[in-house]
CSV table of C-alpha atoms and ligand atoms in Angstrom, one decimal:
chain,number,residue,atom,x,y,z
J,1000,MET,CA,85.3,-17.9,-42.6
J,1001,GLU,CA,83.8,-14.4,-42.6
J,1002,LEU,CA,82.0,-12.9,-39.7
J,1003,PHE,CA,80.4,-9.5,-39.0
J,1004,ASN,CA,82.4,-7.8,-36.3
J,1005,THR,CA,80.4,-5.3,-34.3
J,1006,LEU,CA,83.8,-3.7,-33.4
J,1007,GLY,CA,84.4,-1.7,-36.5
J,1008,ARG,CA,81.0,-2.8,-38.0
J,1009,LYS,CA,82.3,-4.7,-40.9
J,1010,THR,CA,82.5,-8.3,-42.2
J,1011,GLU,CA,86.0,-9.7,-41.6
J,1012,ARG,CA,87.8,-12.8,-42.4
J,1013,PHE,CA,88.3,-14.8,-39.2
J,1014,LYS,CA,91.8,-15.4,-38.0
J,1015,PRO,CA,92.3,-17.2,-34.7
J,1016,ILE,CA,94.9,-16.2,-32.1
J,1017,LYS,CA,96.1,-19.8,-32.0
J,1018,GLU,CA,96.1,-21.9,-35.1
J,1019,GLY,CA,93.3,-24.5,-35.1
J,1020,THR,CA,91.6,-23.3,-31.8
J,1021,VAL,CA,88.9,-20.8,-31.1
J,1022,THR,CA,88.2,-19.3,-27.7
J,1023,LEU,CA,84.6,-18.4,-27.4
J,1024,TYR,CA,82.7,-16.6,-24.6
J,1025,THR,CA,78.9,-16.3,-24.7
J,1026,CYS,CA,76.9,-14.3,-22.3
J,1027,GLY,CA,74.6,-16.7,-20.6
J,1028,PRO,CA,71.2,-16.4,-18.9
J,1029,THR,CA,70.2,-14.8,-15.6
J,1030,VAL,CA,68.5,-17.7,-13.9
J,1031,TYR,CA,65.5,-16.1,-12.2
J,1032,ASN,CA,62.7,-17.6,-14.3
J,1033,TYR,CA,62.2,-19.8,-17.3
J,1034,ALA,CA,64.0,-18.6,-20.4
J,1035,HIS,CA,61.6,-17.2,-23.0
J,1036,ILE,CA,62.0,-18.2,-26.7
J,1037,GLY,CA,63.7,-14.8,-27.4
J,1038,ASN,CA,66.5,-15.7,-25.0
J,1039,LEU,CA,66.5,-19.2,-26.6
J,1040,ARG,CA,66.9,-17.6,-30.1
J,1041,THR,CA,70.1,-16.2,-28.8
J,1042,MET,CA,71.2,-19.5,-27.4
J,1043,ILE,CA,70.6,-21.2,-30.8
J,1044,PHE,CA,72.6,-18.4,-32.4
J,1045,PHE,CA,75.5,-19.1,-30.0
J,1046,ASP,CA,75.2,-22.8,-30.9
J,1047,LEU,CA,75.5,-22.0,-34.6
J,1048,VAL,CA,78.6,-19.8,-34.1
J,1049,ARG,CA,80.2,-22.6,-32.2
J,1050,ARG,CA,79.1,-25.3,-34.7
J,1051,ALA,CA,80.3,-23.2,-37.7
J,1052,PHE,CA,83.8,-23.2,-36.2
J,1053,GLU,CA,83.7,-26.9,-35.6
J,1054,PHE,CA,82.4,-27.4,-39.1
J,1055,ASN,CA,85.6,-25.7,-40.2
J,1056,GLY,CA,87.7,-28.1,-38.2
J,1057,TYR,CA,88.5,-25.8,-35.2
J,1058,ARG,CA,88.6,-27.0,-31.7
J,1059,VAL,CA,86.4,-24.6,-29.8
J,1060,LYS,CA,87.0,-23.7,-26.2
J,1061,HIS,CA,83.5,-22.4,-25.2
J,1062,ILE,CA,82.6,-20.8,-21.9
J,1063,MET,CA,79.2,-19.7,-20.9
J,1064,ASN,CA,78.4,-17.9,-17.7
J,1065,ILE,CA,75.3,-18.4,-15.5
J,1066,THR,CA,74.3,-15.2,-13.8
J,1067,ASP,CA,73.1,-16.4,-10.5
J,1068,VAL,CA,73.3,-13.2,-8.5
J,1069,ASP,CA,71.7,-9.9,-9.4
J,1070,ASP,CA,68.7,-7.8,-8.3
J,1071,LYS,CA,66.2,-10.2,-10.0
J,1072,THR,CA,67.5,-13.5,-8.6
J,1073,ILE,CA,67.7,-12.0,-5.1
J,1074,LYS,CA,64.2,-10.7,-5.3
J,1075,GLY,CA,62.9,-14.0,-6.8
J,1076,SER,CA,64.5,-16.1,-4.1
J,1077,ALA,CA,63.1,-13.9,-1.4
J,1078,GLU,CA,59.6,-14.1,-2.8
J,1079,MET,CA,59.9,-17.9,-3.1
J,1080,ARG,CA,61.4,-18.0,0.4
J,1081,VAL,CA,64.3,-20.2,-0.6
J,1082,SER,CA,68.0,-19.6,-0.7
J,1083,LEU,CA,69.6,-17.9,-3.7
J,1084,LYS,CA,71.4,-21.1,-4.5
J,1085,GLU,CA,68.3,-23.3,-4.4
J,1086,PHE,CA,66.4,-20.7,-6.5
J,1087,THR,CA,69.0,-20.3,-9.2
J,1088,GLU,CA,69.7,-24.0,-9.4
J,1089,LEU,CA,66.1,-24.6,-10.1
J,1090,TYR,CA,66.1,-22.3,-13.1
J,1091,THR,CA,69.5,-23.4,-14.3
J,1092,GLY,CA,68.1,-26.9,-14.5
J,1093,TYR,CA,65.2,-25.8,-16.6
J,1094,PHE,CA,67.5,-23.8,-18.8
J,1095,PHE,CA,69.7,-26.9,-19.5
J,1096,GLU,CA,66.5,-28.8,-20.4
J,1097,ASP,CA,65.6,-26.2,-22.9
J,1098,LEU,CA,69.0,-26.3,-24.5
J,1099,GLU,CA,68.9,-30.1,-24.7
J,1100,LYS,CA,65.5,-30.0,-26.4
J,1101,LEU,CA,66.8,-27.5,-28.9
J,1102,ASN,CA,69.7,-29.7,-29.7
J,1103,VAL,CA,72.1,-27.0,-28.5
J,1104,GLU,CA,75.6,-28.5,-28.0
J,1105,LYS,CA,76.9,-28.3,-24.5
J,1106,ALA,CA,79.5,-25.6,-23.8
J,1107,GLY,CA,82.9,-26.7,-22.7
J,1108,LYS,CA,82.0,-25.2,-19.3
J,1109,TYR,CA,79.2,-23.4,-17.6
J,1110,THR,CA,80.4,-21.3,-14.8
J,1111,LYS,CA,78.4,-19.5,-12.2
J,1112,ALA,CA,79.0,-15.9,-11.2
J,1113,THR,CA,79.0,-16.9,-7.5
J,1114,ASP,CA,81.8,-19.4,-8.1
J,1115,ASN,CA,84.1,-16.6,-9.3
J,1116,ILE,CA,83.8,-13.9,-6.7
J,1117,GLU,CA,87.5,-14.0,-5.7
J,1118,GLU,CA,88.6,-13.2,-9.3
J,1119,MET,CA,86.1,-10.3,-9.5
J,1120,GLN,CA,87.4,-8.8,-6.3
J,1121,LYS,CA,91.0,-9.1,-7.5
J,1122,ILE,CA,90.1,-7.1,-10.7
J,1123,ILE,CA,88.2,-4.5,-8.7
J,1124,LEU,CA,91.1,-4.0,-6.3
J,1125,LYS,CA,93.5,-3.4,-9.2
J,1126,LEU,CA,91.1,-1.0,-10.9
J,1127,MET,CA,90.8,1.0,-7.7
J,1128,LYS,CA,94.5,1.1,-7.2
J,1129,GLU,CA,95.1,2.3,-10.7
J,1130,GLY,CA,92.4,5.0,-10.5
J,1131,TYR,CA,89.8,3.4,-12.8
J,1132,ALA,CA,87.4,2.8,-9.9
J,1133,TYR,CA,86.3,4.8,-6.9
J,1134,GLU,CA,84.3,4.2,-3.8
J,1135,ALA,CA,80.9,5.8,-3.2
J,1136,ASP,CA,78.4,5.4,-0.3
J,1137,ASP,CA,76.8,2.4,-1.7
J,1138,GLY,CA,79.6,0.6,-3.5
J,1139,ILE,CA,82.5,0.7,-5.8
J,1140,TYR,CA,82.1,2.3,-9.2
J,1141,TYR,CA,83.9,2.3,-12.5
J,1142,ASN,CA,84.8,5.8,-13.7
J,1143,VAL,CA,84.0,5.6,-17.4
J,1144,SER,CA,85.7,8.9,-18.2
J,1145,LYS,CA,89.1,7.3,-17.1
J,1146,PHE,CA,89.0,4.8,-20.0
J,1147,LYS,CA,90.1,6.5,-23.1
J,1148,ASP,CA,88.6,4.0,-25.5
J,1149,TYR,CA,85.2,4.1,-23.9
J,1150,GLY,CA,82.6,3.8,-26.6
J,1151,LYS,CA,84.7,2.0,-29.2
J,1152,LEU,CA,82.3,-0.9,-29.5
J,1153,SER,CA,78.9,0.9,-29.3
J,1154,GLY,CA,79.8,4.4,-30.5
J,1155,MET,CA,78.4,5.8,-27.3
J,1156,LYS,CA,80.1,9.0,-26.3
J,1157,ILE,CA,80.8,10.3,-22.9
J,1158,ASN,CA,79.4,13.8,-22.6
J,1159,GLY,CA,80.6,16.3,-20.1
J,1160,LYS,CA,77.8,15.4,-17.7
J,1161,TYR,CA,76.9,11.9,-16.9
J,1162,SER,CA,75.5,10.0,-14.0
J,1163,ARG,CA,76.0,6.9,-11.9
J,1164,ILE,CA,74.0,3.7,-12.1
J,1165,SER,CA,73.7,1.3,-9.2
J,1166,ASN,CA,71.0,-1.1,-10.1
J,1167,ASP,CA,71.0,-3.9,-12.7
J,1168,GLU,CA,68.5,-2.2,-15.1
J,1169,TYR,CA,71.1,-0.2,-17.0
J,1170,ASP,CA,70.5,3.0,-18.9
J,1171,LYS,CA,70.8,2.2,-22.6
J,1172,GLU,CA,70.8,5.7,-23.8
J,1173,ASN,CA,73.6,7.4,-21.8
J,1174,ALA,CA,77.0,6.5,-20.6
J,1175,ALA,CA,77.3,6.3,-16.8
J,1176,ASP,CA,79.6,5.1,-14.1
J,1177,PHE,CA,78.5,1.6,-13.2
J,1178,ALA,CA,78.8,-0.5,-10.1
J,1179,LEU,CA,81.6,-3.0,-9.8
J,1180,TRP,CA,80.7,-4.0,-6.3
J,1181,LYS,CA,77.5,-3.1,-4.4
J,1182,TYR,CA,77.6,-2.8,-0.7
J,1183,TRP,CA,75.1,-4.9,1.2
J,1184,ASP,CA,71.7,-3.4,2.1
J,1185,VAL,CA,68.7,-5.0,3.8
J,1186,ASN,CA,67.1,-6.1,0.5
J,1187,ASP,CA,70.1,-8.4,-0.1
J,1188,GLY,CA,69.2,-10.5,3.0
J,1189,GLU,CA,71.6,-13.4,3.3
J,1190,VAL,CA,73.3,-12.6,0.0
J,1191,PHE,CA,76.7,-11.1,0.5
J,1192,TRP,CA,80.4,-11.8,0.3
J,1193,THR,CA,83.3,-10.2,2.2
J,1194,GLY,CA,86.8,-11.3,1.4
J,1195,LYS,CA,89.0,-8.4,0.3
J,1196,LEU,CA,86.1,-6.0,0.0
J,1197,LYS,CA,83.5,-4.6,2.2
J,1198,LYS,CA,80.4,-6.8,2.7
J,1199,GLY,CA,78.5,-6.8,-0.6
J,1200,ARG,CA,78.0,-8.4,-4.0
J,1201,PRO,CA,79.3,-8.0,-7.6
J,1202,GLY,CA,77.7,-5.9,-10.3
J,1203,TRP,CA,76.7,-7.7,-13.4
J,1204,HIS,CA,79.3,-6.5,-15.9
J,1205,ILE,CA,82.3,-7.5,-13.8
J,1206,GLU,CA,81.1,-11.1,-13.7
J,1207,CYS,CA,81.7,-11.7,-17.5
J,1208,SER,CA,85.1,-10.0,-17.5
J,1209,ALA,CA,86.3,-12.1,-14.6
J,1210,MET,CA,85.0,-15.4,-16.0
J,1211,SER,CA,86.3,-14.7,-19.5
J,1212,LEU,CA,89.8,-13.7,-18.2
J,1213,LYS,CA,89.9,-16.7,-15.9
J,1214,TYR,CA,88.9,-19.4,-18.2
J,1215,LEU,CA,90.0,-18.2,-21.6
J,1216,GLY,CA,92.8,-15.7,-21.1
J,1217,LYS,CA,93.5,-12.0,-21.6
J,1218,THR,CA,92.6,-11.8,-25.3
J,1219,ILE,CA,90.0,-14.2,-26.7
J,1220,ASP,CA,88.8,-14.8,-30.3
J,1221,VAL,CA,85.1,-14.4,-30.1
J,1222,HIS,CA,82.6,-13.0,-27.6
J,1223,CYS,CA,78.8,-13.2,-28.4
J,1224,GLY,CA,75.6,-11.8,-27.1
J,1225,ALA,CA,72.3,-10.4,-28.3
J,1226,VAL,CA,72.3,-6.9,-29.7
J,1227,ASP,CA,70.9,-5.3,-26.5
J,1228,LEU,CA,74.2,-6.3,-24.7
J,1229,ILE,CA,76.4,-4.1,-27.0
J,1230,PHE,CA,75.7,-1.2,-24.7
J,1231,PRO,CA,76.3,-0.9,-21.9
J,1232,HIS,CA,77.2,-4.5,-21.0
J,1233,HIS,CA,79.9,-5.3,-23.6
J,1234,GLU,CA,81.2,-1.7,-23.7
J,1235,ASN,CA,81.7,-2.0,-19.9
J,1236,GLU,CA,83.3,-5.4,-20.2
J,1237,ILE,CA,85.9,-3.9,-22.5
J,1238,ALA,CA,86.5,-1.0,-20.2
J,1239,GLN,CA,87.0,-3.3,-17.2
J,1240,SER,CA,89.1,-5.9,-18.9
J,1241,GLU,CA,91.3,-3.7,-20.9
J,1242,ALA,CA,92.0,-1.3,-18.1
J,1243,TYR,CA,92.9,-4.4,-16.0
J,1244,THR,CA,95.1,-6.3,-18.5
J,1245,LYS,CA,96.3,-3.5,-20.8
J,1246,GLN,CA,95.6,-5.8,-23.7
J,1247,ARG,CA,92.9,-6.1,-26.2
J,1248,PHE,CA,90.0,-8.1,-24.7
J,1249,VAL,CA,88.2,-9.6,-27.7
J,1250,ASN,CA,89.0,-9.8,-31.4
J,1251,TYR,CA,85.6,-10.5,-32.8
J,1252,TRP,CA,82.4,-9.3,-31.2
J,1253,VAL,CA,79.4,-11.0,-32.8
J,1254,HIS,CA,75.8,-10.1,-31.9
J,1255,GLY,CA,72.5,-11.7,-32.7
J,1256,GLU,CA,69.3,-9.9,-33.3
J,1257,HIS,CA,66.1,-10.1,-31.3
J,1258,LEU,CA,63.0,-12.2,-31.5
J,1259,LEU,CA,59.9,-10.0,-31.8
J,1260,VAL,CA,56.2,-10.3,-31.2
J,1261,ASN,CA,54.0,-8.0,-33.2
J,1262,GLY,CA,57.0,-5.8,-33.9
J,1263,GLN,CA,58.1,-5.5,-30.3
J,1264,LYS,CA,61.1,-7.2,-28.6
J,1265,MET,CA,60.0,-10.3,-26.7
J,1266,SER,CA,60.7,-9.6,-23.1
J,1267,LYS,CA,59.6,-10.5,-19.6
J,1268,SER,CA,58.9,-7.0,-18.7
J,1269,GLN,CA,56.5,-6.5,-21.6
J,1270,HIS,CA,54.7,-9.8,-20.8
J,1271,ASN,CA,54.7,-10.6,-24.5
J,1272,PHE,CA,56.7,-13.8,-24.2
J,1273,TYR,CA,56.4,-17.6,-24.6
J,1274,THR,CA,58.5,-20.2,-23.1
J,1275,LEU,CA,59.5,-23.4,-24.8
J,1276,ARG,CA,57.0,-25.2,-22.5
J,1277,ASP,CA,54.3,-23.0,-24.0
J,1278,LEU,CA,55.2,-24.2,-27.4
J,1279,GLU,CA,55.3,-27.8,-26.3
J,1280,GLN,CA,52.0,-27.6,-24.6
J,1281,GLN,CA,50.5,-26.5,-27.9
J,1282,GLY,CA,52.0,-29.6,-29.5
J,1283,PHE,CA,55.0,-28.2,-31.2
J,1284,ASN,CA,58.4,-29.9,-31.4
J,1285,PRO,CA,61.1,-27.6,-30.0
J,1286,LEU,CA,63.2,-28.4,-33.1
J,1287,ALA,CA,60.5,-26.7,-35.2
J,1288,PHE,CA,61.5,-23.5,-33.4
J,1289,ARG,CA,65.2,-24.2,-34.1
J,1290,LEU,CA,64.3,-24.6,-37.7
J,1291,MET,CA,62.5,-21.2,-37.7
J,1292,ILE,CA,65.6,-19.5,-36.2
J,1293,LEU,CA,67.9,-21.2,-38.8
J,1294,ASP,CA,65.7,-20.0,-41.6
J,1295,SER,CA,66.4,-16.4,-40.9
J,1296,SER,CA,69.7,-14.5,-40.6
J,1297,TYR,CA,71.0,-14.0,-37.1
J,1298,ARG,CA,71.5,-10.4,-38.0
J,1299,ASN,CA,67.8,-9.8,-38.8
J,1300,LYS,CA,65.0,-9.2,-36.4
J,1301,LEU,CA,62.5,-12.0,-36.5
J,1302,ASP,CA,58.8,-11.8,-35.8
J,1303,PHE,CA,57.5,-14.8,-34.0
J,1304,THR,CA,54.0,-16.2,-34.9
J,1305,PHE,CA,52.4,-19.5,-34.3
J,1306,GLU,CA,51.2,-19.5,-38.0
J,1307,SER,CA,54.8,-19.5,-39.1
J,1308,LEU,CA,55.8,-22.1,-36.5
J,1309,LYS,CA,53.2,-24.4,-37.9
J,1310,ARG,CA,54.9,-24.3,-41.3
J,1311,TYR,CA,58.2,-25.3,-39.7
J,1312,GLU,CA,56.5,-28.1,-37.8
J,1313,LYS,CA,55.4,-29.4,-41.2
J,1314,THR,CA,58.9,-29.0,-42.6
J,1315,LEU,CA,60.3,-30.9,-39.7
J,1316,LYS,CA,58.0,-33.8,-40.4
J,1317,LYS,CA,59.3,-33.8,-44.0
J,1318,ILE,CA,62.8,-33.9,-42.7
J,1319,ASP,CA,61.9,-36.8,-40.5
J,1320,ILE,CA,60.5,-38.8,-43.4
J,1321,SER,CA,63.7,-38.4,-45.4
J,1322,ILE,CA,65.9,-39.2,-42.5
J,1323,LYS,CA,63.9,-42.4,-41.8
J,1324,ALA,CA,64.5,-43.4,-45.4
J,1325,LEU,CA,68.2,-42.9,-44.9
J,1326,ASN,CA,68.2,-44.9,-41.7
J,1327,LYS,CA,66.9,-48.0,-43.5
J,1328,ILE,CA,70.1,-48.0,-45.6
J,1329,GLU,CA,71.2,-51.5,-44.5
J,1330,LYS,CA,68.1,-52.9,-46.2
J,1331,TYR,CA,68.8,-51.4,-49.6
J,1332,GLU,CA,70.4,-53.3,-52.4
J,1333,GLU,CA,73.2,-52.3,-54.6
J,1334,LYS,CA,72.2,-51.6,-58.1
J,1335,GLU,CA,74.9,-51.5,-60.8
J,1336,ASP,CA,74.5,-48.2,-62.4
J,1337,ASN,CA,77.8,-46.3,-62.3
J,1338,LEU,CA,76.6,-43.4,-64.4
J,1339,SER,CA,73.8,-42.6,-62.0
J,1340,ARG,CA,76.1,-43.0,-59.0
J,1341,MET,CA,78.7,-40.7,-60.5
J,1342,ASN,CA,76.0,-38.0,-61.2
J,1343,LEU,CA,74.7,-38.2,-57.8
J,1344,LYS,CA,78.1,-38.0,-56.2
J,1345,GLU,CA,78.9,-34.9,-58.2
J,1346,LYS,CA,75.7,-33.3,-57.4
J,1347,THR,CA,75.9,-34.0,-53.7
J,1348,GLU,CA,79.5,-32.8,-53.5
J,1349,SER,CA,78.6,-29.6,-55.2
J,1350,LEU,CA,75.7,-29.0,-52.8
J,1351,LEU,CA,78.0,-29.7,-49.8
J,1352,GLU,CA,80.5,-27.2,-51.2
J,1353,GLU,CA,77.8,-24.6,-51.6
J,1354,PHE,CA,76.6,-25.4,-48.1
J,1355,LYS,CA,80.0,-24.8,-46.7
J,1356,LYS,CA,80.3,-21.5,-48.5
J,1357,ALA,CA,77.0,-20.4,-47.0
J,1358,VAL,CA,78.1,-21.3,-43.5
J,1359,ASN,CA,81.3,-19.4,-44.0
J,1360,ASN,CA,79.5,-16.4,-45.4
J,1361,ASP,CA,78.8,-14.9,-42.0
J,1362,LEU,CA,76.6,-17.9,-41.0
J,1363,ASP,CA,74.1,-17.7,-43.9
J,1364,THR,CA,71.8,-20.3,-42.3
J,1365,HIS,CA,68.9,-19.6,-44.7
J,1366,THR,CA,71.0,-20.5,-47.7
J,1367,SER,CA,72.7,-23.5,-46.0
J,1368,LEU,CA,69.2,-24.9,-45.2
J,1369,SER,CA,68.2,-24.6,-48.8
J,1370,HIS,CA,71.2,-26.8,-49.8
J,1371,PHE,CA,70.3,-29.3,-47.1
J,1372,PHE,CA,66.7,-29.5,-48.5
J,1373,ALA,CA,68.1,-30.0,-52.0
J,1374,VAL,CA,69.9,-33.1,-50.7
J,1375,LEU,CA,66.7,-34.3,-49.0
J,1376,ASP,CA,65.0,-33.9,-52.3
J,1377,LEU,CA,67.5,-36.2,-53.9
J,1378,ILE,CA,66.6,-38.8,-51.3
J,1379,ASP,CA,62.9,-38.4,-51.7
J,1380,SER,CA,62.9,-38.5,-55.5
J,1381,ARG,CA,64.8,-41.8,-55.3
J,1382,VAL,CA,62.3,-43.3,-52.8
J,1383,ASN,CA,59.4,-42.1,-54.8
J,1384,ASN,CA,60.8,-43.6,-58.0
J,1385,GLY,CA,61.5,-46.9,-56.2
J,1386,ARG,CA,65.1,-46.7,-57.4
J,1387,VAL,CA,67.1,-46.9,-54.3
J,1388,ASP,CA,70.7,-47.9,-54.5
J,1389,ARG,CA,72.7,-48.6,-51.4
J,1390,LYS,CA,75.9,-46.9,-52.6
J,1391,GLU,CA,73.9,-43.8,-53.6
J,1392,PHE,CA,72.3,-43.7,-50.2
J,1393,GLU,CA,75.6,-43.9,-48.5
J,1394,THR,CA,76.7,-40.8,-50.3
J,1395,LEU,CA,73.5,-39.0,-49.4
J,1396,ARG,CA,73.7,-40.1,-45.8
J,1397,ASP,CA,77.2,-38.8,-45.4
J,1398,ALA,CA,76.3,-35.4,-46.8
J,1399,VAL,CA,73.2,-35.1,-44.7
J,1400,ALA,CA,75.1,-36.0,-41.5
J,1401,LYS,CA,77.8,-33.5,-42.3
J,1402,MET,CA,75.3,-30.8,-42.9
J,1403,ASN,CA,73.4,-31.7,-39.7
J,1404,ASP,CA,76.7,-31.3,-37.8
J,1405,PHE,CA,76.1,-27.6,-38.4
J,1406,LEU,CA,72.4,-27.3,-38.5
J,1407,GLY,CA,71.4,-29.7,-35.8
J,1408,VAL,CA,67.9,-30.0,-37.1
J,1409,TYR,CA,67.6,-33.7,-36.2
J,1410,VAL,CA,68.9,-35.4,-33.2
J,1411,ASN,CA,71.3,-38.2,-33.8
J,1412,TYR,CA,71.7,-39.8,-30.5
J,1413,GLN,CA,69.7,-42.8,-29.5
J,1414,ILE,CA,68.3,-43.3,-26.1
J,1415,PRO,CA,69.2,-46.8,-24.9
J,1416,GLN,CA,66.3,-49.2,-24.6
J,1417,GLU,CA,67.1,-49.8,-20.9
J,1418,ILE,CA,66.4,-46.2,-20.1
J,1419,ILE,CA,63.2,-46.2,-22.1
J,1420,ASP,CA,62.0,-49.3,-20.2
J,1421,MET,CA,62.8,-47.6,-16.9
J,1422,THR,CA,60.9,-44.5,-17.9
J,1423,GLU,CA,57.8,-46.5,-18.8
J,1424,LYS,CA,58.0,-48.4,-15.5
J,1425,ARG,CA,58.2,-45.0,-13.7
J,1426,GLU,CA,55.1,-43.8,-15.6
J,1427,ALA,CA,53.2,-46.9,-14.5
J,1428,LEU,CA,54.2,-46.4,-10.9
J,1429,ARG,CA,53.0,-42.8,-11.0
J,1430,LYS,CA,49.7,-43.8,-12.5
J,1431,THR,CA,49.1,-46.1,-9.5
J,1432,ARG,CA,50.3,-43.3,-7.2
J,1433,LYS,CA,53.4,-45.1,-6.0
J,1434,PHE,CA,55.3,-41.8,-6.0
J,1435,ALA,CA,58.2,-42.8,-3.7
J,1436,GLU,CA,59.1,-45.7,-5.9
J,1437,ALA,CA,58.6,-43.6,-9.0
J,1438,ASP,CA,61.0,-41.0,-7.7
J,1439,GLY,CA,63.6,-43.6,-6.9
J,1440,LEU,CA,63.5,-44.7,-10.5
J,1441,ARG,CA,63.8,-41.1,-11.7
J,1442,ARG,CA,66.9,-40.8,-9.6
J,1443,GLU,CA,68.4,-43.9,-11.1
J,1444,ILE,CA,67.6,-42.6,-14.6
J,1445,GLU,CA,69.3,-39.3,-13.8
J,1446,GLU,CA,72.4,-41.2,-12.5
J,1447,LYS,CA,72.6,-42.8,-15.9
J,1448,GLY,CA,72.8,-39.4,-17.5
J,1449,TYR,CA,69.2,-38.8,-18.7
J,1450,SER,CA,66.4,-36.7,-17.3
J,1451,ILE,CA,62.7,-36.8,-17.5
J,1452,ILE,CA,60.7,-33.6,-18.0
J,1453,ASP,CA,57.1,-33.9,-17.0
J,1454,LEU,CA,54.7,-32.0,-19.2
J,1455,GLN,CA,51.0,-31.6,-18.6
J,1456,ASP,CA,49.9,-35.0,-19.7
J,1457,ASN,CA,53.0,-36.3,-21.3
J,1458,PHE,CA,56.8,-36.4,-20.7
J,1459,VAL,CA,60.0,-35.9,-22.6
J,1460,LEU,CA,63.2,-37.9,-22.0
J,1461,VAL,CA,66.5,-36.1,-22.8
J,1462,LYS,CA,70.2,-36.7,-22.3
J,1463,LYS,CA,71.3,-34.6,-19.3
J,1464,TYR,CA,73.7,-31.7,-19.4
J,1465,ASN,CA,76.5,-32.0,-17.0
J,1466,GLU,CA,78.0,-28.8,-15.7
E,42,AMP,P1,68.8,-12.6,-19.7
E,42,AMP,O1,68.4,-14.0,-19.2
E,42,AMP,O2,67.8,-11.6,-19.6
E,42,AMP,O3,70.1,-12.2,-19.2
E,42,AMP,O4,69.0,-12.8,-21.3
E,42,AMP,C1,69.8,-13.8,-21.8
E,42,AMP,C2,70.1,-13.4,-23.2
E,42,AMP,O5,68.9,-13.3,-24.1
E,42,AMP,C3,70.8,-12.1,-23.4
E,42,AMP,O6,71.9,-12.2,-24.3
E,42,AMP,C4,69.7,-11.2,-23.9
E,42,AMP,O7,70.2,-10.1,-24.6
E,42,AMP,C5,69.0,-12.1,-24.8
E,42,AMP,N1,67.6,-11.7,-25.1
E,42,AMP,C6,66.7,-11.1,-24.3
E,42,AMP,N2,65.5,-10.8,-25.0
E,42,AMP,C7,65.7,-11.3,-26.2
E,42,AMP,C8,64.9,-11.3,-27.4
E,42,AMP,N3,63.6,-10.9,-27.5
E,42,AMP,N4,65.4,-11.9,-28.6
E,42,AMP,C9,66.7,-12.4,-28.5
E,42,AMP,N5,67.5,-12.4,-27.5
E,42,AMP,C10,67.0,-11.8,-26.3
E,43,ZN,ZN1,78.1,-10.9,-20.2
């Protein structure tokens, strides 16, 4: 498998630290609002990296952090007048719903920054002891000039003069000492930790170092994020982790490009964003968005338009028709035509082979999709000719399922009838305004591992993500 490594900026053959296993860390969301579809493009990209390894038979140990303490989450919770925990749990819940709707596989573990404060303090203390960090009036800072490899990922050089950055909106143009631990001030309200350091809270960068080291070990195989994280976030993660362990932190740094709107990066601060709910309310299936992401390379910027999403919605309907034809397989007869079967088997196998090559060519999802569509065409042509043979369809079904293990463009789990019945009963109760009973049913449904997402005048039922 070949991957483009940001460290060194070249495509490299992947070699795991431990045969058959991949340790993967992906920088997760800051949970202060709904994710926008730019953030979700990145989550789909992580999912594809993970699935590509699994497609190649690796067991993937995948950790994703949830940033549940920073300037934005603290501000948001104060504005809503709820605790930081309540506030961030609300948006973490919505985030998981989005992932489920996009058919993103669950990480091995989601870990919250606030559950790992002790590890962060331990690292900070050692960095101070060894002279990589120093104390200032408002907190503890990492001295970037002390780390001799600073800049090896991003190419950012430390000039003679550089400043210090305390807030979470980091300078993307210049190297600066950055906060490892920020001392409490009134804006932080109830949010602080003590332990081995003075009353305060962690900086953003230390969170990821601590969680990666704790759950995956000193050196890991792959670390992913969107391109805006290369500097300073990932550069700083390297500086902290390698100064702490004296070992290489990550072997392959893999970064995904941004989603744009009219040529500009989609972002909350520019107010040019859509959430998945916006797309759903306009009648789009979230998987149409997934398909749109798959159709371009993770290394290219992608301009989002509703016009183009409409095309993918159409493609999704076509996929659905072919998959439905496959699902009727039990009803098809066997026709004795060995030559046709042999031809089809050969053709399918070669498409699967090409598909695999594309996946392993630095996740060429665009090409792999085209091979998937070629298999669907084989299905459709047989249905249209009225010449369906059960054996042939078994071959096609297996190929499509294998390809979908990577692509994830259709959902292959079935929601049990019992859950569907309960959901309908709940809807009926809500319509007659029996809210207490309806809520009771909702809880029962959740206990069974499913959740209901209420939309404007509709609802979606999904399998729940467990942390
Ligand atoms: P945040 O919730 O802001 O921490 O962002 C979560 C992830 O989404 C980070 O890896 C960001 O770099 C990424 N991200 C933010 N904006 C975009 C965008 N327009 N396109 C793709 N990824 C983005
Ligand atoms: Zn991170």
